[in-house]
mmCIF file of N, CA and C and ligand atoms in Angstrom:
data_model
loop_
_atom_site.group_PDB
_atom_site.id
_atom_site.type_symbol
_atom_site.label_atom_id
_atom_site.label_comp_id
_atom_site.label_asym_id
_atom_site.label_seq_id
_atom_site.Cartn_x
_atom_site.Cartn_y
_atom_site.Cartn_z
ATOM 1 N N MET A 18 171.151 11.560 46.961
ATOM 2 C CA MET A 18 169.874 10.837 47.522
ATOM 3 C C MET A 18 170.107 10.369 48.767
ATOM 4 N N HIS A 19 169.132 10.470 49.741
ATOM 5 C CA HIS A 19 169.311 10.006 51.139
ATOM 6 C C HIS A 19 168.514 8.799 51.481
ATOM 7 N N CYS A 20 169.172 7.810 52.157
ATOM 8 C CA CYS A 20 168.496 6.529 52.366
ATOM 9 C C CYS A 20 167.143 6.756 53.164
ATOM 10 N N VAL A 21 166.202 6.308 52.746
ATOM 11 C CA VAL A 21 164.932 6.300 53.501
ATOM 12 C C VAL A 21 164.811 5.558 54.965
ATOM 13 N N TRP A 22 165.922 4.827 55.127
ATOM 14 C CA TRP A 22 166.021 4.093 56.388
ATOM 15 C C TRP A 22 167.001 4.670 57.321
ATOM 16 N N CYS A 23 168.211 5.231 56.975
ATOM 17 C CA CYS A 23 169.074 5.759 57.801
ATOM 18 C C CYS A 23 169.401 7.196 57.537
ATOM 19 N N GLY A 24 169.035 7.609 56.550
ATOM 20 C CA GLY A 24 169.132 9.022 56.270
ATOM 21 C C GLY A 24 170.570 9.440 55.628
ATOM 22 N N GLY A 25 171.310 8.595 55.757
ATOM 23 C CA GLY A 25 172.612 8.718 54.958
ATOM 24 C C GLY A 25 172.646 9.061 53.536
ATOM 25 N N ALA A 26 173.421 9.943 53.111
ATOM 26 C CA ALA A 26 173.613 10.328 51.781
ATOM 27 C C ALA A 26 174.218 8.805 50.882
ATOM 28 N N PHE A 27 173.638 8.865 49.650
ATOM 29 C CA PHE A 27 174.243 7.631 48.851
ATOM 30 C C PHE A 27 174.469 8.180 47.424
ATOM 31 N N THR A 28 175.232 7.552 46.618
ATOM 32 C CA THR A 28 174.955 8.028 45.060
ATOM 33 C C THR A 28 174.144 6.800 44.462
ATOM 34 N N VAL A 29 173.474 7.290 43.518
ATOM 35 C CA VAL A 29 172.322 6.266 42.734
ATOM 36 C C VAL A 29 173.177 5.938 41.362
ATOM 37 N N ASP A 30 173.157 4.589 41.050
ATOM 38 C CA ASP A 30 173.719 4.212 39.710
ATOM 39 C C ASP A 30 172.480 4.614 38.528
ATOM 40 N N PRO A 31 172.807 5.399 37.839
ATOM 41 C CA PRO A 31 171.884 5.715 36.694
ATOM 42 C C PRO A 31 171.640 4.468 35.882
ATOM 43 N N GLY A 32 170.345 4.190 35.497
ATOM 44 C CA GLY A 32 170.246 2.941 34.796
ATOM 45 C C GLY A 32 168.832 2.575 34.848
ATOM 46 N N PRO A 33 168.343 1.532 34.330
ATOM 47 C CA PRO A 33 166.936 1.252 34.053
ATOM 48 C C PRO A 33 166.501 0.846 35.506
ATOM 49 N N GLY A 34 165.143 0.745 35.563
ATOM 50 C CA GLY A 34 164.678 0.250 36.861
ATOM 51 C C GLY A 34 164.268 1.556 37.751
ATOM 52 N N ARG A 35 163.491 0.969 38.761
ATOM 53 C CA ARG A 35 163.294 2.013 39.868
ATOM 54 C C ARG A 35 164.353 2.698 40.514
ATOM 55 N N PRO A 36 164.512 3.950 40.684
ATOM 56 C CA PRO A 36 165.631 4.506 41.592
ATOM 57 C C PRO A 36 165.759 4.031 42.891
ATOM 58 N N ALA A 37 166.973 3.690 43.356
ATOM 59 C CA ALA A 37 167.177 3.043 44.666
ATOM 60 C C ALA A 37 166.886 4.152 45.979
ATOM 61 N N ARG A 38 166.075 3.602 46.904
ATOM 62 C CA ARG A 38 165.581 4.453 48.059
ATOM 63 C C ARG A 38 166.508 4.029 49.145
ATOM 64 N N TYR A 39 167.300 3.145 49.235
ATOM 65 C CA TYR A 39 168.208 2.843 50.354
ATOM 66 C C TYR A 39 169.578 2.652 50.015
ATOM 67 N N CYS A 40 170.367 2.977 50.960
ATOM 68 C CA CYS A 40 172.006 3.028 50.692
ATOM 69 C C CYS A 40 172.446 1.531 50.613
ATOM 70 N N ARG A 41 171.803 0.506 51.283
ATOM 71 C CA ARG A 41 172.281 -0.877 51.213
ATOM 72 C C ARG A 41 170.985 -1.581 51.141
ATOM 73 N N ARG A 42 171.338 -3.055 50.900
ATOM 74 C CA ARG A 42 170.142 -4.058 50.950
ATOM 75 C C ARG A 42 169.592 -4.053 52.292
ATOM 76 N N SER A 43 170.481 -4.189 53.293
ATOM 77 C CA SER A 43 170.110 -4.677 54.692
ATOM 78 C C SER A 43 169.171 -3.324 55.146
ATOM 79 N N HIS A 44 169.336 -2.152 54.655
ATOM 80 C CA HIS A 44 168.502 -1.014 55.096
ATOM 81 C C HIS A 44 167.036 -1.094 54.447
ATOM 82 N N ARG A 45 167.100 -1.633 53.125
ATOM 83 C CA ARG A 45 165.779 -1.953 52.593
ATOM 84 C C ARG A 45 165.041 -2.913 53.297
ATOM 85 N N GLN A 46 165.777 -4.150 53.765
ATOM 86 C CA GLN A 46 165.126 -5.046 54.288
ATOM 87 C C GLN A 46 164.611 -4.799 55.913
ATOM 88 N N ARG A 47 165.378 -3.757 56.599
ATOM 89 C CA ARG A 47 164.838 -3.358 57.742
ATOM 90 C C ARG A 47 163.532 -2.375 57.662
ATOM 91 N N ALA A 48 163.545 -1.770 56.587
ATOM 92 C CA ALA A 48 162.443 -0.765 56.497
ATOM 93 C C ALA A 48 161.380 -1.548 55.954
ATOM 94 N N TYR A 49 161.453 -2.808 55.329
ATOM 95 C CA TYR A 49 160.454 -3.681 55.002
ATOM 96 C C TYR A 49 159.946 -4.234 56.173
ATOM 97 N N GLU A 50 160.639 -4.738 57.265
ATOM 98 C CA GLU A 50 160.206 -5.268 58.350
ATOM 99 C C GLU A 50 159.680 -4.383 59.402
ATOM 100 N N ALA A 51 159.921 -3.146 59.323
ATOM 101 C CA ALA A 51 159.435 -1.862 60.170
ATOM 102 C C ALA A 51 158.127 -1.734 59.562
ATOM 103 N N ARG A 52 157.901 -1.677 58.140
ATOM 104 C CA ARG A 52 156.620 -1.382 57.580
ATOM 105 C C ARG A 52 155.662 -2.464 58.001
ATOM 106 N N ARG A 53 156.168 -3.781 57.885
ATOM 107 C CA ARG A 53 155.213 -4.851 58.177
ATOM 108 C C ARG A 53 154.887 -4.812 59.538
ATOM 109 N N GLU A 54 155.720 -4.533 60.423
ATOM 110 C CA GLU A 54 155.376 -4.374 61.948
ATOM 111 C C GLU A 54 154.362 -3.240 62.235
ATOM 112 N N ALA A 55 154.477 -2.288 61.508
ATOM 113 C CA ALA A 55 153.619 -1.139 61.566
ATOM 114 C C ALA A 55 152.305 -1.304 61.207
ATOM 115 N N ALA A 56 152.171 -2.340 60.078
ATOM 116 C CA ALA A 56 150.933 -2.823 59.524
ATOM 117 C C ALA A 56 150.196 -3.431 60.606
ATOM 118 N N ARG A 57 151.005 -4.374 61.226
ATOM 119 C CA ARG A 57 150.558 -5.410 62.049
ATOM 120 C C ARG A 57 149.973 -4.675 63.489
ATOM 121 N N ARG A 58 150.787 -3.496 63.850
ATOM 122 C CA ARG A 58 150.301 -2.882 65.108
ATOM 123 C C ARG A 58 149.264 -1.687 64.450
ATOM 124 N N GLY A 59 148.878 -1.636 63.224
ATOM 125 C CA GLY A 59 147.772 -0.625 62.961
ATOM 126 C C GLY A 59 148.387 0.738 63.222
ATOM 127 N N LEU A 60 149.736 0.961 62.967
ATOM 128 C CA LEU A 60 150.210 2.209 63.229
ATOM 129 C C LEU A 60 149.541 3.256 62.428
ATOM 130 N N ARG A 61 149.440 4.571 62.585
ATOM 131 C CA ARG A 61 148.974 5.681 61.816
ATOM 132 C C ARG A 61 150.503 6.177 61.097
ATOM 133 N N PRO A 62 150.437 6.676 59.881
ATOM 134 C CA PRO A 62 151.685 7.194 59.108
ATOM 135 C C PRO A 62 152.590 7.930 60.014
ATOM 136 N N ASP A 63 152.196 8.631 60.795
ATOM 137 C CA ASP A 63 152.889 9.608 61.880
ATOM 138 C C ASP A 63 153.317 9.085 63.006
ATOM 139 N N GLU A 64 153.080 7.739 63.214
ATOM 140 C CA GLU A 64 153.629 7.102 64.410
ATOM 141 C C GLU A 64 154.702 6.188 64.107
ATOM 142 N N VAL A 65 155.783 6.196 65.055
ATOM 143 C CA VAL A 65 156.840 5.408 64.958
ATOM 144 C C VAL A 65 157.102 4.492 66.249
ATOM 145 N N VAL A 66 157.616 3.511 66.386
ATOM 146 C CA VAL A 66 157.820 2.605 67.511
ATOM 147 C C VAL A 66 159.251 2.322 67.546
ATOM 148 N N LEU A 67 159.873 2.836 68.961
ATOM 149 C CA LEU A 67 161.134 2.597 69.245
ATOM 150 C C LEU A 67 161.184 1.823 70.496
ATOM 151 N N ASN A 68 162.314 0.949 70.667
ATOM 152 C CA ASN A 68 162.156 0.381 72.171
ATOM 153 C C ASN A 68 162.682 1.089 73.089
ATOM 154 N N ARG A 69 162.382 0.770 74.449
ATOM 155 C CA ARG A 69 162.595 1.681 75.349
ATOM 156 C C ARG A 69 164.154 1.966 75.528
ATOM 157 N N HIS A 70 165.042 0.940 75.509
ATOM 158 C CA HIS A 70 166.499 1.304 75.426
ATOM 159 C C HIS A 70 166.813 2.437 74.721
ATOM 160 N N THR A 71 166.373 2.299 73.303
ATOM 161 C CA THR A 71 166.734 3.406 72.406
ATOM 162 C C THR A 71 166.259 4.745 72.584
ATOM 163 N N TRP A 72 164.982 4.832 73.115
ATOM 164 C CA TRP A 72 164.426 5.965 73.412
ATOM 165 C C TRP A 72 165.152 6.442 74.784
ATOM 166 N N GLU A 73 165.437 5.660 75.798
ATOM 167 C CA GLU A 73 166.056 6.207 76.764
ATOM 168 C C GLU A 73 167.557 6.731 76.538
ATOM 169 N N ARG A 74 168.226 6.111 75.624
ATOM 170 C CA ARG A 74 169.598 6.626 75.079
ATOM 171 C C ARG A 74 169.625 7.856 74.302
ATOM 172 N N LEU A 75 168.534 7.848 73.435
ATOM 173 C CA LEU A 75 168.288 9.199 72.711
ATOM 174 C C LEU A 75 167.925 10.270 73.643
ATOM 175 N N ARG A 76 167.174 10.052 74.637
ATOM 176 C CA ARG A 76 166.491 11.157 75.204
ATOM 177 C C ARG A 76 167.661 11.565 76.252
ATOM 178 N N ASP A 77 168.516 10.678 76.782
ATOM 179 C CA ASP A 77 169.689 11.015 77.644
ATOM 180 C C ASP A 77 170.667 12.007 76.883
ATOM 181 N N ALA A 78 170.905 11.435 75.636
ATOM 182 C CA ALA A 78 171.852 12.037 74.746
ATOM 183 C C ALA A 78 171.554 13.507 74.409
ATOM 184 N N LEU A 79 170.238 13.602 74.333
ATOM 185 C CA LEU A 79 169.798 15.019 73.846
ATOM 186 C C LEU A 79 169.781 15.900 74.942
ATOM 187 N N TYR A 80 169.550 15.411 76.192
ATOM 188 C CA TYR A 80 169.653 16.039 77.466
ATOM 189 C C TYR A 80 171.202 16.648 77.540
ATOM 190 N N ARG A 81 172.115 15.475 77.476
ATOM 191 C CA ARG A 81 173.411 16.127 77.724
ATOM 192 C C ARG A 81 173.952 17.250 76.742
ATOM 193 N N LEU A 82 173.510 16.989 75.461
ATOM 194 C CA LEU A 82 173.837 17.991 74.304
ATOM 195 C C LEU A 82 173.222 19.375 74.653
ATOM 196 N N GLU A 83 171.899 19.443 75.113
ATOM 197 C CA GLU A 83 171.397 20.603 75.658
ATOM 198 C C GLU A 83 172.065 21.437 76.738
ATOM 199 N N ALA A 84 172.346 20.390 77.772
ATOM 200 C CA ALA A 84 173.182 20.933 78.908
ATOM 201 C C ALA A 84 174.654 21.362 78.561
ATOM 202 N N ALA A 85 175.278 20.654 77.751
ATOM 203 C CA ALA A 85 176.422 21.247 77.093
ATOM 204 C C ALA A 85 176.232 22.506 76.424
ATOM 205 N N ALA A 86 175.345 22.629 75.649
ATOM 206 C CA ALA A 86 175.327 23.893 74.981
ATOM 207 C C ALA A 86 174.886 25.036 75.922
ATOM 208 N N GLN A 87 174.197 24.647 76.788
ATOM 209 C CA GLN A 87 173.991 25.851 78.035
ATOM 210 C C GLN A 87 175.165 26.117 78.610
ATOM 211 N N ASP A 88 175.975 25.057 79.075
ATOM 212 C CA ASP A 88 177.209 25.556 79.751
ATOM 213 C C ASP A 88 178.136 26.246 78.874
ATOM 214 N N VAL A 89 178.333 25.917 77.633
ATOM 215 C CA VAL A 89 179.160 26.517 76.660
ATOM 216 C C VAL A 89 178.741 28.089 76.415
ATOM 217 N N ALA A 90 177.441 28.182 76.522
ATOM 218 C CA ALA A 90 176.862 29.688 76.093
ATOM 219 C C ALA A 90 177.312 30.346 77.494
ATOM 220 N N LEU A 91 176.913 29.715 78.778
ATOM 221 C CA LEU A 91 177.492 30.646 79.991
ATOM 222 C C LEU A 91 178.871 31.000 79.840
ATOM 223 N N ASP A 92 179.765 29.768 79.714
ATOM 224 C CA ASP A 92 181.209 29.979 79.765
ATOM 225 C C ASP A 92 181.743 31.058 78.797
ATOM 226 N N LEU A 93 181.197 31.022 77.572
ATOM 227 C CA LEU A 93 181.758 31.973 76.684
ATOM 228 C C LEU A 93 181.168 33.309 76.597
ATOM 229 N N GLY A 94 179.897 33.395 77.295
ATOM 230 C CA GLY A 94 179.193 34.494 77.323
ATOM 231 C C GLY A 94 179.481 35.590 78.473
ATOM 232 N N SER A 95 180.588 35.076 79.256
ATOM 233 C CA SER A 95 180.826 35.922 80.409
ATOM 234 C C SER A 95 182.298 36.241 80.285
ATOM 235 N N GLY A 96 182.727 37.476 80.577
ATOM 236 C CA GLY A 96 184.034 37.849 80.640
ATOM 237 C C GLY A 96 184.594 37.906 78.989
ATOM 238 N N ARG A 97 185.844 37.607 79.141
ATOM 239 C CA ARG A 97 186.465 37.850 77.598
ATOM 240 C C ARG A 97 187.135 36.397 77.603
ATOM 241 N N PRO A 98 186.133 35.622 76.687
ATOM 242 C CA PRO A 98 186.993 34.158 76.565
ATOM 243 C C PRO A 98 188.172 34.241 75.784
ATOM 244 N N THR A 99 189.021 33.437 75.996
ATOM 245 C CA THR A 99 190.219 33.420 75.274
ATOM 246 C C THR A 99 190.035 32.226 74.180
ATOM 247 N N LYS A 100 191.195 32.003 73.580
ATOM 248 C CA LYS A 100 191.029 30.928 72.533
ATOM 249 C C LYS A 100 191.086 29.673 73.232
ATOM 250 N N ALA A 101 191.806 29.667 74.217
ATOM 251 C CA ALA A 101 191.734 28.202 74.862
ATOM 252 C C ALA A 101 190.317 27.834 75.643
ATOM 253 N N ASP A 102 189.631 28.958 75.811
ATOM 254 C CA ASP A 102 188.282 28.743 76.374
ATOM 255 C C ASP A 102 187.524 28.243 75.217
ATOM 256 N N TYR A 103 187.581 28.799 73.902
ATOM 257 C CA TYR A 103 186.890 28.173 72.762
ATOM 258 C C TYR A 103 187.104 26.982 72.584
ATOM 259 N N VAL A 104 188.457 26.565 72.520
ATOM 260 C CA VAL A 104 188.958 25.240 72.315
ATOM 261 C C VAL A 104 188.316 24.402 73.251
ATOM 262 N N GLU A 105 188.341 24.636 74.365
ATOM 263 C CA GLU A 105 187.749 23.729 75.612
ATOM 264 C C GLU A 105 186.218 23.553 75.326
ATOM 265 N N ALA A 106 185.454 24.517 75.089
ATOM 266 C CA ALA A 106 183.982 24.578 74.762
ATOM 267 C C ALA A 106 183.860 23.960 73.759
ATOM 268 N N LEU A 107 184.520 24.064 72.624
ATOM 269 C CA LEU A 107 184.184 23.206 71.486
ATOM 270 C C LEU A 107 184.529 21.609 71.603
ATOM 271 N N GLY A 108 185.425 21.303 72.536
ATOM 272 C CA GLY A 108 185.719 19.814 72.901
ATOM 273 C C GLY A 108 184.609 19.249 73.620
ATOM 274 N N TYR A 109 184.082 20.068 74.477
ATOM 275 C CA TYR A 109 182.878 19.934 75.539
ATOM 276 C C TYR A 109 181.663 19.490 74.603
ATOM 277 N N LEU A 110 181.439 20.406 73.525
ATOM 278 C CA LEU A 110 180.362 20.317 72.752
ATOM 279 C C LEU A 110 180.459 19.122 71.618
ATOM 280 N N ALA A 111 181.730 18.955 71.185
ATOM 281 C CA ALA A 111 181.967 17.778 70.492
ATOM 282 C C ALA A 111 181.843 16.362 71.228
ATOM 283 N N ALA A 112 182.087 16.499 72.377
ATOM 284 C CA ALA A 112 181.864 15.171 73.065
ATOM 285 C C ALA A 112 180.265 14.772 73.260
ATOM 286 N N ALA A 113 179.542 15.903 73.564
ATOM 287 C CA ALA A 113 178.298 15.669 73.453
ATOM 288 C C ALA A 113 177.618 15.153 72.169
ATOM 289 N N VAL A 114 178.155 15.791 71.126
ATOM 290 C CA VAL A 114 177.497 15.263 69.719
ATOM 291 C C VAL A 114 177.894 13.934 69.479
ATOM 292 N N ARG A 115 179.257 13.491 70.150
ATOM 293 C CA ARG A 115 179.636 12.112 69.755
ATOM 294 C C ARG A 115 178.691 11.149 70.524
ATOM 295 N N ASP A 116 178.259 11.639 71.628
ATOM 296 C CA ASP A 116 177.372 10.752 72.484
ATOM 297 C C ASP A 116 176.029 10.472 71.728
ATOM 298 N N LEU A 117 175.606 11.602 71.222
ATOM 299 C CA LEU A 117 174.308 11.391 70.485
ATOM 300 C C LEU A 117 174.392 10.546 68.866
ATOM 301 N N GLN A 118 175.686 10.769 68.397
ATOM 302 C CA GLN A 118 175.860 9.974 67.290
ATOM 303 C C GLN A 118 175.968 8.412 67.596
ATOM 304 N N GLU A 119 176.305 8.158 68.665
ATOM 305 C CA GLU A 119 176.400 6.653 68.984
ATOM 306 C C GLU A 119 175.164 5.955 69.422
ATOM 307 N N VAL A 120 174.113 6.856 69.378
ATOM 308 C CA VAL A 120 172.863 6.148 69.600
ATOM 309 C C VAL A 120 172.263 5.679 68.278
ATOM 310 N N ALA A 121 172.226 4.479 67.924
ATOM 311 C CA ALA A 121 171.697 3.880 66.903
ATOM 312 C C ALA A 121 170.002 3.931 66.844
ATOM 313 N N VAL A 122 169.321 4.974 66.205
ATOM 314 C CA VAL A 122 168.076 5.257 66.233
ATOM 315 C C VAL A 122 167.466 4.204 65.257
ATOM 316 N N GLU A 123 166.936 3.069 65.436
ATOM 317 C CA GLU A 123 166.204 2.213 64.456
ATOM 318 C C GLU A 123 164.863 2.003 65.057
ATOM 319 N N PRO A 124 163.976 2.344 64.270
ATOM 320 C CA PRO A 124 162.484 2.042 64.760
ATOM 321 C C PRO A 124 162.220 0.549 64.452
ATOM 322 N N THR A 125 161.355 -0.076 65.582
ATOM 323 C CA THR A 125 161.040 -1.341 65.502
ATOM 324 C C THR A 125 159.837 -1.265 64.631
ATOM 325 N N ALA A 126 159.005 -0.205 64.373
ATOM 326 C CA ALA A 126 157.767 -0.163 63.610
ATOM 327 C C ALA A 126 157.566 1.219 62.985
ATOM 328 N N MET A 127 157.334 1.243 61.803
ATOM 329 C CA MET A 127 157.304 2.471 61.112
ATOM 330 C C MET A 127 156.681 2.507 59.686
ATOM 331 N N SER A 128 155.704 3.199 59.313
ATOM 332 C CA SER A 128 155.296 3.053 58.017
ATOM 333 C C SER A 128 156.106 3.841 57.063
ATOM 334 N N GLY A 129 155.748 3.960 55.839
ATOM 335 C CA GLY A 129 156.598 4.601 54.824
ATOM 336 C C GLY A 129 156.981 3.985 53.539
HETATM 337 ZN ZN1 ZN B 208 170.709 3.403 54.780
#
């Protein structure tokens, strides 16, 4: 099962009652608040509101990842890359992925 709020995987306790949709109580609460804000703003189901800081961090991290992927493709695509070249390239890509993972994407408003 994946949490409706954060997308993280979690195990569901088999038992009576509705199956859990959130990995933790705080995520259920945040999703509730985001739905309430979406209703207040009259958002359509396909619309999500992010604050500007989150949006800019996400956009910049995606840009860095794309640039890193292009650099790695160029570096490894020319000549005969060595094992050290691959190790360096993977390290570069991993750093760009970590940047992206550090962006906490939590909508201010979202239906669902
Ligand atoms: Zn969650």
